[in-house]
Amino acid sequence: MTITKPTSKPANPNFSSGPCAKRPGWSVDALKDAATGRSHRSAPGKKKLAEVIERSRAILGVPDDYKIGIVPASDTGAVEMALWSLLGARGVEVLAWESFGKGWVTDVVKQLKLDDVTVREAPYGEIVDLSQVDFSRDVVFTWNGTTSGAKVPNGDWIAADREGLVIADATSAAFAMDLPWDKLDVVTYSWQKVMGGEAAHGMLILSPRAVERLETYTPKWPLPKIFRMTKAGKLIDGIFRGATINTPSMIAVEDALDGLKWAESIDGLEGLKARSEANLKAIAAWVEASDWAAFLAEDETIRSNTSVCLKVKEPAFVAQDAKTQTTALKLLAQLLDDEGVAYDIGGYRDAPAGLRIWAGATVETADLEALFPWLDWAFAQVKI
Ligand SMILES: Cc1ncc(COP(=O)(O)O)c(C=O)c1O
């Protein structure tokens, strides 16, 4: 069957999983009030940084007694600060089901070289058996596996009376999924993900229990300045009021504020979640009707509503070796890129052959609807 080339294209072809699409209607005008050329420690600079923290707190529903800091090096920086500063006080469980989670396993096992570590891993598209996790130990996991499209279904599996700390890399979950703050001690994310902000800065959220650990435990390894959150055994509180450790980009700060104000204008977290869930629903309806595409995460309860990962189910395609499949899907993504229809939808380099389509709140459902016929057309061009 030949498929006619579609004629109408998505108004916004940005479907990347990070940096993610800007909010609808964004233009550089959103940055015109940026405190450019000013010190981040000036009164206007500090005010803007504090405003990012407080607007984020309100939208995400972060409890008042949790600390929120703007930190260097995006989500990676935030996670590394947490791992290097907090781990080693007790045994650790690290849960991983895709590339980023596996990266945290490497940090804990090979870099920090902790000796009492349990690693629980699951293949792409699945998650680990959460009932096995021992909460007398510290637990490190990725809430939503951006490269596999598999997330934890909720926080019910996390013990309320845990002894260890629960550290969640929530970069592709925050602002798109409910995060049960009472079950989480450290939560990290970056501006460039769900809110479509600029890269470089991360957010680090700490529960009172995490702060207590910071103030009572000193790791046996040295900590670079960029990771240090305490001074003489006390939390450096300023970090969590906008006095960043080092210099942030005031343009990125302005852009983060723009995203947060947009979120407020669409009913905050509820509005963000609704847009993202509607996007997943639209993709699911197309997948359901498709004779070639399927979700990498087969179990609906763990299927991501932000980083949606697809595989090919067509038998003739699946029968090919992995390299042939990957090459064909790279070509598919390139065809759509060349057409100006979809950018950056190739599967992650370490993931099984597939496509990855961002479905967070900044993506318009109408743009996904416009993309689907193009996916069918492009698959027909590359199919083996
Ligand atoms: C789950 C997860 N963790 C960490 C990162 C790294 O984020 P960043 O590049 O913002 O440091 C990403 C980026 O995609 C991610 O998806």
GROMACS .gro file of C-alpha atoms and ligand atoms in nm:
model
  400
    1MET     CA    1   0.000   0.000   0.000
    2THR     CA    2   0.142   0.339  -0.091
    3ILE     CA    3   0.094   0.623   0.150
    4THR     CA    4   0.048   0.969   0.012
    5LYS     CA    5   0.274   1.231   0.157
    6PRO     CA    6   0.074   1.443   0.401
    7THR     CA    7   0.045   1.811   0.330
    8SER     CA    8  -0.015   1.980   0.663
    9LYS     CA    9   0.270   1.994   0.910
   10PRO     CA   10   0.285   2.050   1.287
   11ALA     CA   11   0.295   2.424   1.356
   12ASN     CA   12   0.581   2.351   1.597
   13PRO     CA   13   0.807   2.059   1.494
   14ASN     CA   14   0.993   2.053   1.828
   15PHE     CA   15   0.939   1.715   1.990
   16SER     CA   16   1.278   1.682   2.159
   17SER     CA   17   1.308   1.525   2.504
   18GLY     CA   18   1.539   1.801   2.617
   19PRO     CA   19   1.580   2.084   2.574
   20CYS     CA   20   1.205   2.054   2.528
   21ALA     CA   21   0.968   2.269   2.325
   22LYS     CA   22   0.907   2.619   2.454
   23ARG     CA   23   0.560   2.699   2.588
   24PRO     CA   24   0.300   2.784   2.324
   25GLY     CA   25   0.337   3.144   2.210
   26TRP     CA   26   0.695   3.182   2.339
   27SER     CA   27   0.924   3.432   2.168
   28VAL     CA   28   1.245   3.605   2.274
   29ASP     CA   29   1.026   3.894   2.389
   30ALA     CA   30   0.962   3.681   2.698
   31LEU     CA   31   1.318   3.766   2.802
   32LYS     CA   32   1.299   4.142   2.770
   33ASP     CA   33   1.287   4.204   3.147
   34ALA     CA   34   1.590   3.984   3.217
   35ALA     CA   35   1.835   4.131   3.465
   36THR     CA   36   2.110   4.116   3.204
   37GLY     CA   37   2.437   4.283   3.289
   38ARG     CA   38   2.341   4.284   3.656
   39SER     CA   39   2.493   4.089   3.940
   40HIS     CA   40   2.292   3.789   4.048
   41ARG     CA   41   2.364   3.913   4.400
   42SER     CA   42   2.208   4.255   4.330
   43ALA     CA   43   1.863   4.320   4.476
   44PRO     CA   44   1.682   4.268   4.141
   45GLY     CA   45   1.894   3.961   4.065
   46LYS     CA   46   1.827   3.799   4.403
   47LYS     CA   47   1.458   3.883   4.375
   48LYS     CA   48   1.426   3.700   4.044
   49LEU     CA   49   1.610   3.394   4.174
   50ALA     CA   50   1.393   3.383   4.485
   51GLU     CA   51   1.085   3.424   4.267
   52VAL     CA   52   1.180   3.114   4.066
   53ILE     CA   53   1.202   2.921   4.392
   54GLU     CA   54   0.873   3.044   4.532
   55ARG     CA   55   0.669   3.010   4.212
   56SER     CA   56   0.810   2.657   4.167
   57ARG     CA   57   0.717   2.575   4.526
   58ALA     CA   58   0.360   2.695   4.475
   59ILE     CA   59   0.303   2.515   4.145
   60LEU     CA   60   0.459   2.187   4.258
   61GLY     CA   61   0.299   2.201   4.603
   62VAL     CA   62   0.634   2.160   4.779
   63PRO     CA   63   0.583   2.175   5.159
   64ASP     CA   64   0.705   2.490   5.336
   65ASP     CA   65   0.959   2.297   5.540
   66TYR     CA   66   1.131   2.158   5.229
   67LYS     CA   67   1.426   2.354   5.088
   68ILE     CA   68   1.446   2.440   4.718
   69GLY     CA   69   1.777   2.540   4.563
   70ILE     CA   70   1.887   2.654   4.218
   71VAL     CA   71   2.208   2.467   4.147
   72PRO     CA   72   2.472   2.444   3.875
   73ALA     CA   73   2.495   2.187   3.596
   74SER     CA   74   2.129   2.117   3.533
   75ASP     CA   75   1.967   1.800   3.660
   76THR     CA   76   2.297   1.614   3.650
   77GLY     CA   77   2.447   1.873   3.883
   78ALA     CA   78   2.154   1.845   4.122
   79VAL     CA   79   2.169   1.465   4.133
   80GLU     CA   80   2.547   1.457   4.176
   81MET     CA   81   2.530   1.711   4.460
   82ALA     CA   82   2.281   1.487   4.637
   83LEU     CA   83   2.468   1.160   4.579
   84TRP     CA   84   2.808   1.299   4.678
   85SER     CA   85   2.679   1.486   4.982
   86LEU     CA   86   2.433   1.236   5.129
   87LEU     CA   87   2.537   0.880   5.046
   88GLY     CA   88   2.767   0.660   5.249
   89ALA     CA   89   2.588   0.701   5.582
   90ARG     CA   90   2.402   0.370   5.535
   91GLY     CA   91   2.346   0.101   5.271
   92VAL     CA   92   2.209   0.208   4.935
   93GLU     CA   93   1.959   0.067   4.686
   94VAL     CA   94   1.992   0.202   4.332
   95LEU     CA   95   1.706   0.132   4.093
   96ALA     CA   96   1.759   0.167   3.720
   97TRP     CA   97   1.564   0.091   3.406
   98GLU     CA   98   1.729   0.306   3.143
   99SER     CA   99   2.036   0.508   3.059
  100PHE     CA  100   2.019   0.788   3.318
  101GLY     CA  101   1.931   0.553   3.604
  102LYS     CA  102   2.222   0.333   3.497
  103GLY     CA  103   2.441   0.642   3.511
  104TRP     CA  104   2.353   0.688   3.878
  105VAL     CA  105   2.440   0.320   3.937
  106THR     CA  106   2.783   0.388   3.790
  107ASP     CA  107   2.827   0.689   4.017
  108VAL     CA  108   2.738   0.498   4.330
  109VAL     CA  109   2.926   0.177   4.251
  110LYS     CA  110   3.226   0.287   4.047
  111GLN     CA  111   3.286   0.648   4.145
  112LEU     CA  112   3.180   0.667   4.510
  113LYS     CA  113   3.279   0.300   4.543
  114LEU     CA  114   3.029   0.237   4.822
  115ASP     CA  115   3.052  -0.119   4.948
  116ASP     CA  116   2.699  -0.182   5.070
  117VAL     CA  117   2.500  -0.132   4.751
  118THR     CA  118   2.208  -0.326   4.605
  119VAL     CA  119   2.151  -0.257   4.237
  120ARG     CA  120   1.807  -0.340   4.097
  121GLU     CA  121   1.779  -0.313   3.721
  122ALA     CA  122   1.507  -0.374   3.464
  123PRO     CA  123   1.523  -0.375   3.085
  124TYR     CA  124   1.406  -0.082   2.870
  125GLY     CA  125   1.028  -0.049   2.878
  126GLU     CA  126   0.994  -0.211   3.220
  127ILE     CA  127   1.066  -0.107   3.579
  128VAL     CA  128   1.200  -0.307   3.873
  129ASP     CA  129   0.989  -0.494   4.129
  130LEU     CA  130   0.923  -0.205   4.365
  131SER     CA  131   0.797  -0.433   4.644
  132GLN     CA  132   1.156  -0.557   4.693
  133VAL     CA  133   1.301  -0.221   4.785
  134ASP     CA  134   1.442  -0.199   5.138
  135PHE     CA  135   1.368   0.141   5.292
  136SER     CA  136   1.598   0.090   5.588
  137ARG     CA  137   1.857   0.188   5.325
  138ASP     CA  138   1.893   0.500   5.110
  139VAL     CA  139   1.712   0.460   4.779
  140VAL     CA  140   1.813   0.628   4.453
  141PHE     CA  141   1.589   0.609   4.147
  142THR     CA  142   1.468   0.794   3.838
  143TRP     CA  143   1.096   0.876   3.858
  144ASN     CA  144   1.051   0.879   3.481
  145GLY     CA  145   1.303   0.705   3.261
  146THR     CA  146   1.339   0.960   2.984
  147THR     CA  147   1.516   0.721   2.749
  148SER     CA  148   1.274   0.429   2.793
  149GLY     CA  149   0.938   0.597   2.849
  150ALA     CA  150   0.881   0.397   3.169
  151LYS     CA  151   0.794   0.568   3.499
  152VAL     CA  152   0.698   0.457   3.847
  153PRO     CA  153   0.316   0.452   3.867
  154ASN     CA  154   0.299   0.653   4.193
  155GLY     CA  155   0.473   0.674   4.531
  156ASP     CA  156   0.262   0.414   4.713
  157TRP     CA  157   0.555   0.171   4.718
  158ILE     CA  158   0.770   0.411   4.921
  159ALA     CA  159   0.760   0.344   5.296
  160ALA     CA  160   0.621   0.635   5.497
  161ASP     CA  161   0.825   0.521   5.800
  162ARG     CA  162   1.148   0.476   5.605
  163GLU     CA  163   1.482   0.501   5.781
  164GLY     CA  164   1.686   0.577   5.471
  165LEU     CA  165   1.651   0.874   5.240
  166VAL     CA  166   1.462   0.852   4.911
  167ILE     CA  167   1.642   1.036   4.633
  168ALA     CA  168   1.447   1.082   4.308
  169ASP     CA  169   1.578   1.212   3.980
  170ALA     CA  170   1.246   1.359   3.865
  171THR     CA  171   1.367   1.570   3.576
  172SER     CA  172   1.113   1.443   3.322
  173ALA     CA  173   0.841   1.399   3.587
  174ALA     CA  174   0.828   1.731   3.775
  175PHE     CA  175   0.552   1.954   3.633
  176ALA     CA  176   0.395   1.654   3.458
  177MET     CA  177   0.325   1.394   3.727
  178ASP     CA  178   0.217   1.399   4.091
  179LEU     CA  179   0.514   1.382   4.326
  180PRO     CA  180   0.418   1.273   4.681
  181TRP     CA  181   0.644   1.504   4.880
  182ASP     CA  182   0.596   1.318   5.208
  183LYS     CA  183   0.756   1.013   5.044
  184LEU     CA  184   1.051   1.196   4.891
  185ASP     CA  185   1.362   1.337   5.058
  186VAL     CA  186   1.551   1.463   4.756
  187VAL     CA  187   1.393   1.559   4.426
  188THR     CA  188   1.585   1.699   4.132
  189TYR     CA  189   1.495   1.838   3.793
  190SER     CA  190   1.620   2.088   3.538
  191TRP     CA  191   1.468   2.393   3.373
  192GLN     CA  192   1.521   2.258   3.023
  193LYS     CA  193   1.280   1.966   3.057
  194VAL     CA  194   0.904   1.976   3.119
  195MET     CA  195   0.883   2.357   3.142
  196GLY     CA  196   1.080   2.407   2.821
  197GLY     CA  197   1.325   2.642   2.991
  198GLU     CA  198   1.689   2.705   2.914
  199ALA     CA  199   1.954   2.453   3.009
  200ALA     CA  200   2.241   2.484   3.261
  201HIS     CA  201   2.050   2.517   3.588
  202GLY     CA  202   1.907   2.245   3.806
  203MET     CA  203   1.669   2.238   4.099
  204LEU     CA  204   1.743   2.050   4.417
  205ILE     CA  205   1.463   1.997   4.669
  206LEU     CA  206   1.544   1.866   5.017
  207SER     CA  207   1.315   1.732   5.288
  208PRO     CA  208   1.388   1.811   5.655
  209ARG     CA  209   1.530   1.458   5.686
  210ALA     CA  210   1.771   1.523   5.399
  211VAL     CA  211   1.880   1.848   5.566
  212GLU     CA  212   1.932   1.659   5.891
  213ARG     CA  213   2.157   1.410   5.710
  214LEU     CA  214   2.356   1.695   5.559
  215GLU     CA  215   2.406   1.852   5.899
  216THR     CA  216   2.497   1.532   6.084
  217TYR     CA  217   2.698   1.333   5.832
  218THR     CA  218   3.024   1.415   5.661
  219PRO     CA  219   3.122   1.197   5.365
  220LYS     CA  220   3.471   1.054   5.379
  221TRP     CA  221   3.556   1.191   5.034
  222PRO     CA  222   3.636   1.554   4.950
  223LEU     CA  223   3.358   1.768   4.803
  224PRO     CA  224   3.425   2.029   4.536
  225LYS     CA  225   3.290   2.377   4.610
  226ILE     CA  226   3.020   2.331   4.349
  227PHE     CA  227   2.867   2.043   4.554
  228ARG     CA  228   2.903   2.193   4.902
  229MET     CA  229   2.574   2.265   5.080
  230THR     CA  230   2.700   2.297   5.436
  231LYS     CA  231   2.949   2.511   5.622
  232ALA     CA  232   3.076   2.409   5.965
  233GLY     CA  233   2.804   2.146   5.991
  234LYS     CA  234   2.517   2.384   5.907
  235LEU     CA  235   2.316   2.406   5.588
  236ILE     CA  236   2.415   2.708   5.379
  237ASP     CA  237   2.063   2.844   5.386
  238GLY     CA  238   2.126   3.119   5.134
  239ILE     CA  239   2.154   2.861   4.852
  240PHE     CA  240   1.787   2.784   4.915
  241ARG     CA  241   1.682   3.147   4.902
  242GLY     CA  242   1.843   3.222   4.566
  243ALA     CA  243   2.202   3.297   4.671
  244THR     CA  244   2.337   3.046   4.422
  245ILE     CA  245   2.675   2.877   4.473
  246ASN     CA  246   2.809   3.031   4.153
  247THR     CA  247   2.685   3.263   3.882
  248PRO     CA  248   2.364   3.172   3.702
  249SER     CA  249   2.247   3.304   3.364
  250MET     CA  250   1.998   3.583   3.428
  251ILE     CA  251   1.853   3.518   3.082
  252ALA     CA  252   1.786   3.155   3.179
  253VAL     CA  253   1.635   3.280   3.506
  254GLU     CA  254   1.398   3.511   3.318
  255ASP     CA  255   1.301   3.229   3.088
  256ALA     CA  256   1.231   2.999   3.384
  257LEU     CA  257   1.005   3.270   3.530
  258ASP     CA  258   0.825   3.302   3.198
  259GLY     CA  259   0.755   2.927   3.199
  260LEU     CA  260   0.631   2.932   3.557
  261LYS     CA  261   0.396   3.225   3.485
  262TRP     CA  262   0.261   3.039   3.184
  263ALA     CA  263   0.201   2.733   3.406
  264GLU     CA  264   0.008   2.953   3.650
  265SER     CA  265  -0.204   3.083   3.363
  266ILE     CA  266  -0.317   2.730   3.276
  267ASP     CA  267  -0.413   2.625   3.629
  268GLY     CA  268  -0.069   2.524   3.749
  269LEU     CA  269   0.020   2.159   3.796
  270GLU     CA  270  -0.333   2.042   3.713
  271GLY     CA  271  -0.323   2.225   3.381
  272LEU     CA  272   0.027   2.099   3.301
  273LYS     CA  273  -0.066   1.739   3.379
  274ALA     CA  274  -0.389   1.761   3.181
  275ARG     CA  275  -0.207   1.887   2.870
  276SER     CA  276   0.056   1.614   2.896
  277GLU     CA  277  -0.199   1.339   2.962
  278ALA     CA  278  -0.406   1.456   2.664
  279ASN     CA  279  -0.092   1.430   2.452
  280LEU     CA  280  -0.028   1.073   2.567
  281LYS     CA  281  -0.392   0.989   2.498
  282ALA     CA  282  -0.361   1.120   2.143
  283ILE     CA  283  -0.046   0.914   2.086
  284ALA     CA  284  -0.213   0.607   2.238
  285ALA     CA  285  -0.510   0.639   2.003
  286TRP     CA  286  -0.275   0.654   1.705
  287VAL     CA  287  -0.064   0.362   1.832
  288GLU     CA  288  -0.380   0.158   1.889
  289ALA     CA  289  -0.478   0.201   1.526
  290SER     CA  290  -0.126   0.158   1.391
  291ASP     CA  291  -0.017  -0.161   1.217
  292TRP     CA  292   0.351  -0.090   1.282
  293ALA     CA  293   0.407   0.118   1.598
  294ALA     CA  294   0.382   0.006   1.962
  295PHE     CA  295   0.479   0.147   2.301
  296LEU     CA  296   0.815   0.039   2.439
  297ALA     CA  297   0.648   0.037   2.783
  298GLU     CA  298   0.377  -0.223   2.729
  299ASP     CA  299   0.228  -0.183   3.078
  300GLU     CA  300   0.001   0.121   3.065
  301THR     CA  301   0.043   0.197   3.437
  302ILE     CA  302   0.413   0.272   3.396
  303ARG     CA  303   0.390   0.444   3.057
  304SER     CA  304   0.539   0.792   3.054
  305ASN     CA  305   0.322   1.089   2.966
  306THR     CA  306   0.630   1.300   2.887
  307SER     CA  307   0.899   1.098   2.708
  308VAL     CA  308   0.692   0.863   2.498
  309CYS     CA  309   0.906   0.584   2.355
  310LEU     CA  310   0.784   0.376   2.065
  311LYS     CA  311   0.908   0.058   1.903
  312VAL     CA  312   0.816  -0.113   1.580
  313LYS     CA  313   0.596  -0.422   1.597
  314GLU     CA  314   0.572  -0.508   1.228
  315PRO     CA  315   0.705  -0.868   1.201
  316ALA     CA  316   0.919  -0.817   0.888
  317PHE     CA  317   1.090  -0.521   1.057
  318VAL     CA  318   1.133  -0.693   1.393
  319ALA     CA  319   1.295  -0.990   1.217
  320GLN     CA  320   1.588  -0.770   1.114
  321ASP     CA  321   1.900  -0.737   1.328
  322ALA     CA  322   1.923  -0.447   1.573
  323LYS     CA  323   2.165  -0.246   1.358
  324THR     CA  324   1.940  -0.263   1.052
  325GLN     CA  325   1.641  -0.155   1.259
  326THR     CA  326   1.830   0.134   1.415
  327THR     CA  327   1.957   0.252   1.076
  328ALA     CA  328   1.605   0.246   0.930
  329LEU     CA  329   1.457   0.442   1.220
  330LYS     CA  330   1.740   0.695   1.209
  331LEU     CA  331   1.652   0.746   0.845
  332LEU     CA  332   1.285   0.787   0.937
  333ALA     CA  333   1.373   1.056   1.191
  334GLN     CA  334   1.600   1.226   0.938
  335LEU     CA  335   1.327   1.226   0.672
  336LEU     CA  336   1.091   1.406   0.908
  337ASP     CA  337   1.367   1.644   1.012
  338ASP     CA  338   1.440   1.726   0.647
  339GLU     CA  339   1.070   1.791   0.590
  340GLY     CA  340   1.060   2.030   0.888
  341VAL     CA  341   0.790   1.808   1.040
  342ALA     CA  342   0.960   1.671   1.353
  343TYR     CA  343   1.297   1.735   1.510
  344ASP     CA  344   1.488   1.507   1.747
  345ILE     CA  345   1.249   1.212   1.759
  346GLY     CA  346   1.509   0.937   1.718
  347GLY     CA  347   1.533   0.694   2.011
  348TYR     CA  348   1.810   0.756   2.265
  349ARG     CA  349   2.149   0.623   2.157
  350ASP     CA  350   2.160   0.351   2.427
  351ALA     CA  351   1.792   0.251   2.394
  352PRO     CA  352   1.651  -0.024   2.172
  353ALA     CA  353   1.569   0.086   1.815
  354GLY     CA  354   1.272   0.318   1.835
  355LEU     CA  355   1.134   0.669   1.833
  356ARG     CA  356   1.090   0.909   2.122
  357ILE     CA  357   0.831   1.182   2.112
  358TRP     CA  358   0.807   1.441   2.386
  359ALA     CA  359   0.452   1.482   2.514
  360GLY     CA  360   0.498   1.725   2.803
  361ALA     CA  361   0.272   2.024   2.855
  362THR     CA  362   0.458   2.258   2.621
  363VAL     CA  363   0.369   2.036   2.324
  364GLU     CA  364   0.035   2.107   2.158
  365THR     CA  365  -0.190   1.804   2.099
  366ALA     CA  366  -0.276   1.946   1.755
  367ASP     CA  367   0.092   1.927   1.660
  368LEU     CA  368   0.103   1.558   1.756
  369GLU     CA  369  -0.214   1.496   1.555
  370ALA     CA  370  -0.046   1.660   1.257
  371LEU     CA  371   0.265   1.445   1.311
  372PHE     CA  372   0.094   1.102   1.306
  373PRO     CA  373   0.022   1.083   0.929
  374TRP     CA  374   0.383   1.186   0.868
  375LEU     CA  375   0.508   0.903   1.089
  376ASP     CA  376   0.305   0.657   0.882
  377TRP     CA  377   0.436   0.808   0.562
  378ALA     CA  378   0.797   0.805   0.681
  379PHE     CA  379   0.775   0.445   0.805
  380ALA     CA  380   0.647   0.338   0.464
  381GLN     CA  381   0.957   0.500   0.309
  382VAL     CA  382   1.209   0.323   0.531
  383LYS     CA  383   1.043  -0.009   0.600
  384ILE     CA  384   1.242  -0.316   0.520
  385LIG     C1  385   1.618   1.109   3.380
  385LIG     C2  386   1.726   1.206   3.345
  385LIG     N1  387   1.822   1.231   3.433
  385LIG     C3  388   1.921   1.319   3.405
  385LIG     C4  389   1.926   1.386   3.287
  385LIG     C5  390   2.037   1.481   3.260
  385LIG     O1  391   1.981   1.608   3.258
  385LIG     P1  392   2.063   1.739   3.233
  385LIG     O2  393   2.123   1.728   3.097
  385LIG     O3  394   1.959   1.844   3.246
  385LIG     O4  395   2.167   1.746   3.337
  385LIG     C6  396   1.827   1.365   3.192
  385LIG     C7  397   1.831   1.433   3.062
  385LIG     O5  398   1.761   1.402   2.970
  385LIG     C8  399   1.725   1.273   3.222
  385LIG     O6  400   1.628   1.250   3.135
   0.00000   0.00000   0.00000
